[in-house]
Amino acid sequence: LSSARADVRASATEDLVRHARGEAEVRASAIPLLVQRLDDEHPRVRAAAAVGLGDLAAIEAVTPLLLKVEDDDAHVRQMAINALGEIGDSRALPRLRRALKDPRPEVRYQTVIAFARVGDRAAGPTEPGAGLEASEVDDALFEAASDADDAIAHIALRVAEERLDAGRPPDGRLLARARAIVDARADASPHVVLVAAILLAKAGDARGHDLVLRIVRGEKIGGQAPDK
């Protein structure tokens, strides 16, 4: 971990996490070391540390991970947000709320996933400002599904599909947005159209079911066929 070579430090970070998964004592010793690596001079090492803390569900590292949301490196920012989602501690909610409106698309993208994970796990307020209103995750997914960035719209619909599989049906606004995407498919990204159709099909909407069947048969949407 203290090697002069960044690739060695990154590899050692990943190895440490593998060992820490299996033993509580190793985990307890590993988490402070991983937190130290969050301030490594090389972004690859910082990102590996953030991933490791998420894998270990290191609730002890929520505060330093929140600071890494503002890292100079885009990948580190993404991995810090991802780790906060994996940990699921509601103390991250205020920062994640702000990140949903971040001008940087990679921050918004990862935050959509993390906010839904943390929000769905939150049983209620744990401190002032940390509580979650019942509709906040639905609100966030609806807004993200209308994002100008196709990747963000896609991941919002994909998260909504996963939540539906877990017994959390999407609200009417999001289904209406999915229908609008399907109806305007000639002007939309085929990948966004496909995931909108899948969400509608799983929600029992025949319009989505019919379009999914047509895509499976090889029909093109928006001028090109999405990857299957």
CSV table of C-alpha atoms in Angstrom, one decimal:
chain,number,residue,atom,x,y,z
A,1,LEU,CA,0.0,0.0,0.0
A,2,SER,CA,2.9,2.4,0.5
A,3,SER,CA,4.8,1.4,-2.7
A,4,ALA,CA,6.2,4.1,-4.8
A,5,ARG,CA,4.4,2.6,-7.8
A,6,ALA,CA,0.7,3.5,-8.2
A,7,ASP,CA,-0.2,0.3,-10.0
A,8,VAL,CA,1.2,-1.7,-7.0
A,9,ARG,CA,-0.7,0.4,-4.5
A,10,ALA,CA,-3.9,-0.1,-6.5
A,11,SER,CA,-3.4,-3.8,-6.8
A,12,ALA,CA,-2.6,-4.0,-3.1
A,13,THR,CA,-5.8,-2.1,-2.3
A,14,GLU,CA,-7.8,-4.6,-4.2
A,15,ASP,CA,-6.1,-7.6,-2.6
A,16,LEU,CA,-6.7,-6.1,0.9
A,17,VAL,CA,-10.4,-5.9,0.2
A,18,ARG,CA,-10.5,-9.5,-0.9
A,19,HIS,CA,-8.9,-10.6,2.4
A,20,ALA,CA,-11.1,-8.2,4.4
A,21,ARG,CA,-14.3,-9.7,3.1
A,22,GLY,CA,-13.7,-13.0,4.9
A,23,GLU,CA,-12.6,-12.0,8.3
A,24,ALA,CA,-14.0,-9.4,10.7
A,25,GLU,CA,-10.6,-8.6,12.3
A,26,VAL,CA,-9.0,-8.0,8.9
A,27,ARG,CA,-11.9,-5.8,7.9
A,28,ALA,CA,-11.5,-3.7,11.0
A,29,SER,CA,-7.9,-3.2,10.2
A,30,ALA,CA,-8.4,-2.7,6.5
A,31,ILE,CA,-11.0,0.1,6.5
A,32,PRO,CA,-8.7,2.8,8.0
A,33,LEU,CA,-6.0,1.9,5.5
A,34,LEU,CA,-8.5,2.2,2.6
A,35,VAL,CA,-9.7,5.5,3.9
A,36,GLN,CA,-6.0,6.7,3.8
A,37,ARG,CA,-5.8,5.6,0.2
A,38,LEU,CA,-8.8,7.9,-0.6
A,39,ASP,CA,-6.2,10.7,-0.5
A,40,ASP,CA,-3.6,8.9,-2.6
A,41,GLU,CA,-1.9,11.1,-5.3
A,42,HIS,CA,-3.0,8.8,-8.1
A,43,PRO,CA,-6.7,8.6,-9.1
A,44,ARG,CA,-6.5,4.9,-9.9
A,45,VAL,CA,-5.7,4.2,-6.2
A,46,ARG,CA,-8.3,6.6,-4.9
A,47,ALA,CA,-10.9,4.9,-7.1
A,48,ALA,CA,-9.9,1.4,-5.9
A,49,ALA,CA,-10.1,2.5,-2.3
A,50,ALA,CA,-13.6,3.9,-2.9
A,51,VAL,CA,-14.7,0.7,-4.6
A,52,GLY,CA,-13.3,-1.4,-1.7
A,53,LEU,CA,-15.0,0.6,0.9
A,54,GLY,CA,-18.3,0.1,-0.9
A,55,ASP,CA,-17.7,-3.6,-1.2
A,56,LEU,CA,-17.1,-3.8,2.5
A,57,ALA,CA,-20.2,-1.7,3.3
A,58,ALA,CA,-17.9,0.4,5.4
A,59,ILE,CA,-20.3,2.7,7.2
A,60,GLU,CA,-17.4,4.0,9.1
A,61,ALA,CA,-16.1,5.7,5.8
A,62,VAL,CA,-19.3,7.7,4.9
A,63,THR,CA,-17.8,11.0,5.8
A,64,PRO,CA,-14.5,10.7,3.8
A,65,LEU,CA,-16.4,9.2,0.8
A,66,LEU,CA,-18.7,12.2,0.8
A,67,LEU,CA,-15.7,14.4,0.4
A,68,LYS,CA,-14.5,12.3,-2.6
A,69,VAL,CA,-17.7,13.3,-4.4
A,70,GLU,CA,-15.8,16.5,-5.2
A,71,ASP,CA,-12.6,14.7,-6.3
A,72,ASP,CA,-10.7,16.2,-9.2
A,73,ASP,CA,-11.0,13.0,-11.1
A,74,ALA,CA,-14.3,12.0,-12.7
A,75,HIS,CA,-13.9,8.2,-12.2
A,76,VAL,CA,-13.1,8.8,-8.5
A,77,ARG,CA,-16.2,10.9,-8.1
A,78,GLN,CA,-18.3,8.1,-9.7
A,79,MET,CA,-16.8,5.4,-7.5
A,80,ALA,CA,-17.3,7.4,-4.3
A,81,ILE,CA,-20.9,7.9,-5.1
A,82,ASN,CA,-21.3,4.2,-6.0
A,83,ALA,CA,-19.7,3.3,-2.7
A,84,LEU,CA,-22.2,5.5,-0.8
A,85,GLY,CA,-25.0,3.7,-2.6
A,86,GLU,CA,-23.5,0.3,-1.7
A,87,ILE,CA,-23.2,1.3,2.0
A,88,GLY,CA,-26.7,2.7,2.0
A,89,ASP,CA,-26.3,5.0,5.0
A,90,SER,CA,-29.0,7.8,5.1
A,91,ARG,CA,-26.3,10.4,6.1
A,92,ALA,CA,-25.4,10.5,2.4
A,93,LEU,CA,-28.9,11.6,1.4
A,94,PRO,CA,-28.4,15.4,1.7
A,95,ARG,CA,-25.3,15.2,-0.5
A,96,LEU,CA,-26.9,12.9,-3.0
A,97,ARG,CA,-29.9,15.2,-3.3
A,98,ARG,CA,-27.5,17.9,-4.4
A,99,ALA,CA,-25.6,15.6,-6.7
A,100,LEU,CA,-28.8,14.8,-8.6
A,101,LYS,CA,-28.7,18.4,-10.0
A,102,ASP,CA,-24.9,18.4,-10.6
A,103,PRO,CA,-23.9,19.9,-13.9
A,104,ARG,CA,-21.4,17.0,-14.5
A,105,PRO,CA,-23.3,14.1,-16.2
A,106,GLU,CA,-21.1,11.4,-14.7
A,107,VAL,CA,-22.1,12.6,-11.2
A,108,ARG,CA,-25.8,12.7,-12.1
A,109,TYR,CA,-25.6,9.2,-13.7
A,110,GLN,CA,-24.0,7.5,-10.7
A,111,THR,CA,-26.2,9.5,-8.2
A,112,VAL,CA,-29.4,8.2,-9.8
A,113,ILE,CA,-28.3,4.6,-8.8
A,114,ALA,CA,-27.0,5.5,-5.4
A,115,PHE,CA,-29.9,7.7,-4.4
A,116,ALA,CA,-32.4,5.0,-5.2
A,117,ARG,CA,-30.4,2.4,-3.2
A,118,VAL,CA,-30.0,4.6,-0.2
A,119,GLY,CA,-33.5,6.0,-0.4
A,120,ASP,CA,-35.1,2.6,-0.6
A,121,ARG,CA,-33.2,1.4,2.4
A,122,ALA,CA,-34.0,4.5,4.5
A,123,ALA,CA,-36.6,3.6,7.1
A,124,GLY,CA,-37.0,7.2,8.3
A,125,PRO,CA,-35.1,10.2,9.5
A,126,THR,CA,-31.9,9.5,11.4
A,127,GLU,CA,-30.9,13.2,11.8
A,128,PRO,CA,-32.3,16.6,10.7
A,129,GLY,CA,-32.4,16.8,6.9
A,130,ALA,CA,-31.5,13.1,6.4
A,131,GLY,CA,-35.0,11.7,6.3
A,132,LEU,CA,-36.6,10.7,3.0
A,133,GLU,CA,-40.1,11.6,1.8
A,134,ALA,CA,-42.0,8.6,0.4
A,135,SER,CA,-42.0,10.0,-3.1
A,136,GLU,CA,-38.4,11.3,-3.4
A,137,VAL,CA,-37.0,8.3,-5.2
A,138,ASP,CA,-39.9,8.4,-7.6
A,139,ASP,CA,-39.3,12.1,-8.1
A,140,ALA,CA,-35.6,11.6,-8.8
A,141,LEU,CA,-36.2,8.8,-11.3
A,142,PHE,CA,-38.8,10.9,-13.1
A,143,GLU,CA,-36.5,13.9,-13.4
A,144,ALA,CA,-33.6,11.7,-14.5
A,145,ALA,CA,-35.7,9.9,-17.1
A,146,SER,CA,-36.2,13.3,-18.8
A,147,ASP,CA,-32.5,14.2,-18.6
A,148,ALA,CA,-30.9,15.5,-21.9
A,149,ASP,CA,-28.1,13.0,-21.5
A,150,ASP,CA,-29.3,9.7,-22.9
A,151,ALA,CA,-27.2,7.6,-20.6
A,152,ILE,CA,-28.9,9.2,-17.5
A,153,ALA,CA,-32.3,8.7,-19.0
A,154,HIS,CA,-31.4,5.1,-19.7
A,155,ILE,CA,-30.1,4.4,-16.2
A,156,ALA,CA,-33.2,6.0,-14.6
A,157,LEU,CA,-35.5,3.7,-16.5
A,158,ARG,CA,-33.2,0.7,-15.7
A,159,VAL,CA,-33.3,1.5,-12.0
A,160,ALA,CA,-37.1,1.8,-12.2
A,161,GLU,CA,-37.2,-1.6,-13.8
A,162,GLU,CA,-35.1,-3.1,-11.1
A,163,ARG,CA,-37.2,-1.6,-8.4
A,164,LEU,CA,-40.3,-3.0,-10.1
A,165,ASP,CA,-38.7,-6.4,-10.0
A,166,ALA,CA,-38.2,-5.9,-6.3
A,167,GLY,CA,-41.8,-5.0,-5.7
A,168,ARG,CA,-41.7,-1.2,-5.9
A,169,PRO,CA,-43.8,-0.3,-8.9
A,170,PRO,CA,-43.0,3.0,-10.7
A,171,ASP,CA,-45.4,5.9,-10.3
A,172,GLY,CA,-47.7,7.1,-13.0
A,173,ARG,CA,-45.5,10.0,-14.1
A,174,LEU,CA,-42.6,7.7,-14.9
A,175,LEU,CA,-44.8,5.3,-16.8
A,176,ALA,CA,-46.2,8.2,-18.7
A,177,ARG,CA,-42.6,9.3,-19.5
A,178,ALA,CA,-41.8,5.8,-20.7
A,179,ARG,CA,-44.8,5.9,-23.0
A,180,ALA,CA,-43.8,9.2,-24.4
A,181,ILE,CA,-40.3,7.8,-25.2
A,182,VAL,CA,-41.8,4.8,-26.9
A,183,ASP,CA,-44.2,7.0,-28.9
A,184,ALA,CA,-41.4,9.3,-30.0
A,185,ARG,CA,-39.0,6.5,-30.7
A,186,ALA,CA,-37.9,7.8,-34.1
A,187,ASP,CA,-36.3,10.7,-32.4
A,188,ALA,CA,-35.0,8.9,-29.3
A,189,SER,CA,-31.9,6.8,-28.5
A,190,PRO,CA,-32.8,3.1,-29.3
A,191,HIS,CA,-31.3,2.0,-26.0
A,192,VAL,CA,-33.5,4.4,-24.1
A,193,VAL,CA,-36.5,3.3,-26.2
A,194,LEU,CA,-35.7,-0.4,-25.4
A,195,VAL,CA,-35.5,0.0,-21.7
A,196,ALA,CA,-38.6,2.2,-21.7
A,197,ALA,CA,-40.5,-0.6,-23.5
A,198,ILE,CA,-39.2,-3.2,-21.1
A,199,LEU,CA,-40.4,-1.2,-18.1
A,200,LEU,CA,-43.8,-0.7,-19.7
A,201,ALA,CA,-44.0,-4.4,-20.5
A,202,LYS,CA,-43.2,-5.4,-16.9
A,203,ALA,CA,-45.7,-2.9,-15.6
A,204,GLY,CA,-48.4,-4.7,-17.8
A,205,ASP,CA,-48.6,-2.1,-20.6
A,206,ALA,CA,-49.3,-3.8,-23.9
A,207,ARG,CA,-47.6,-1.1,-25.8
A,208,GLY,CA,-44.3,-1.9,-24.2
A,209,HIS,CA,-44.9,-5.7,-24.6
A,210,ASP,CA,-45.6,-5.3,-28.3
A,211,LEU,CA,-42.5,-3.2,-29.0
A,212,VAL,CA,-40.2,-5.6,-27.1
A,213,LEU,CA,-41.5,-8.4,-29.3
A,214,ARG,CA,-40.9,-6.4,-32.4
A,215,ILE,CA,-37.3,-5.6,-31.3
A,216,VAL,CA,-36.7,-9.2,-30.5
A,217,ARG,CA,-37.8,-10.1,-34.1
A,218,GLY,CA,-35.1,-7.7,-35.4
A,219,GLU,CA,-37.2,-4.6,-36.2
A,220,LYS,CA,-35.2,-1.4,-36.1
A,221,ILE,CA,-36.2,1.6,-33.9
A,222,GLY,CA,-34.9,5.1,-34.4
A,223,GLY,CA,-33.0,4.0,-37.5
A,224,GLN,CA,-31.0,1.3,-35.8
A,225,ALA,CA,-31.5,-1.8,-33.7
A,226,PRO,CA,-30.3,-1.8,-30.1
A,227,ASP,CA,-27.8,-4.4,-28.9
A,228,LYS,CA,-29.7,-7.4,-27.5
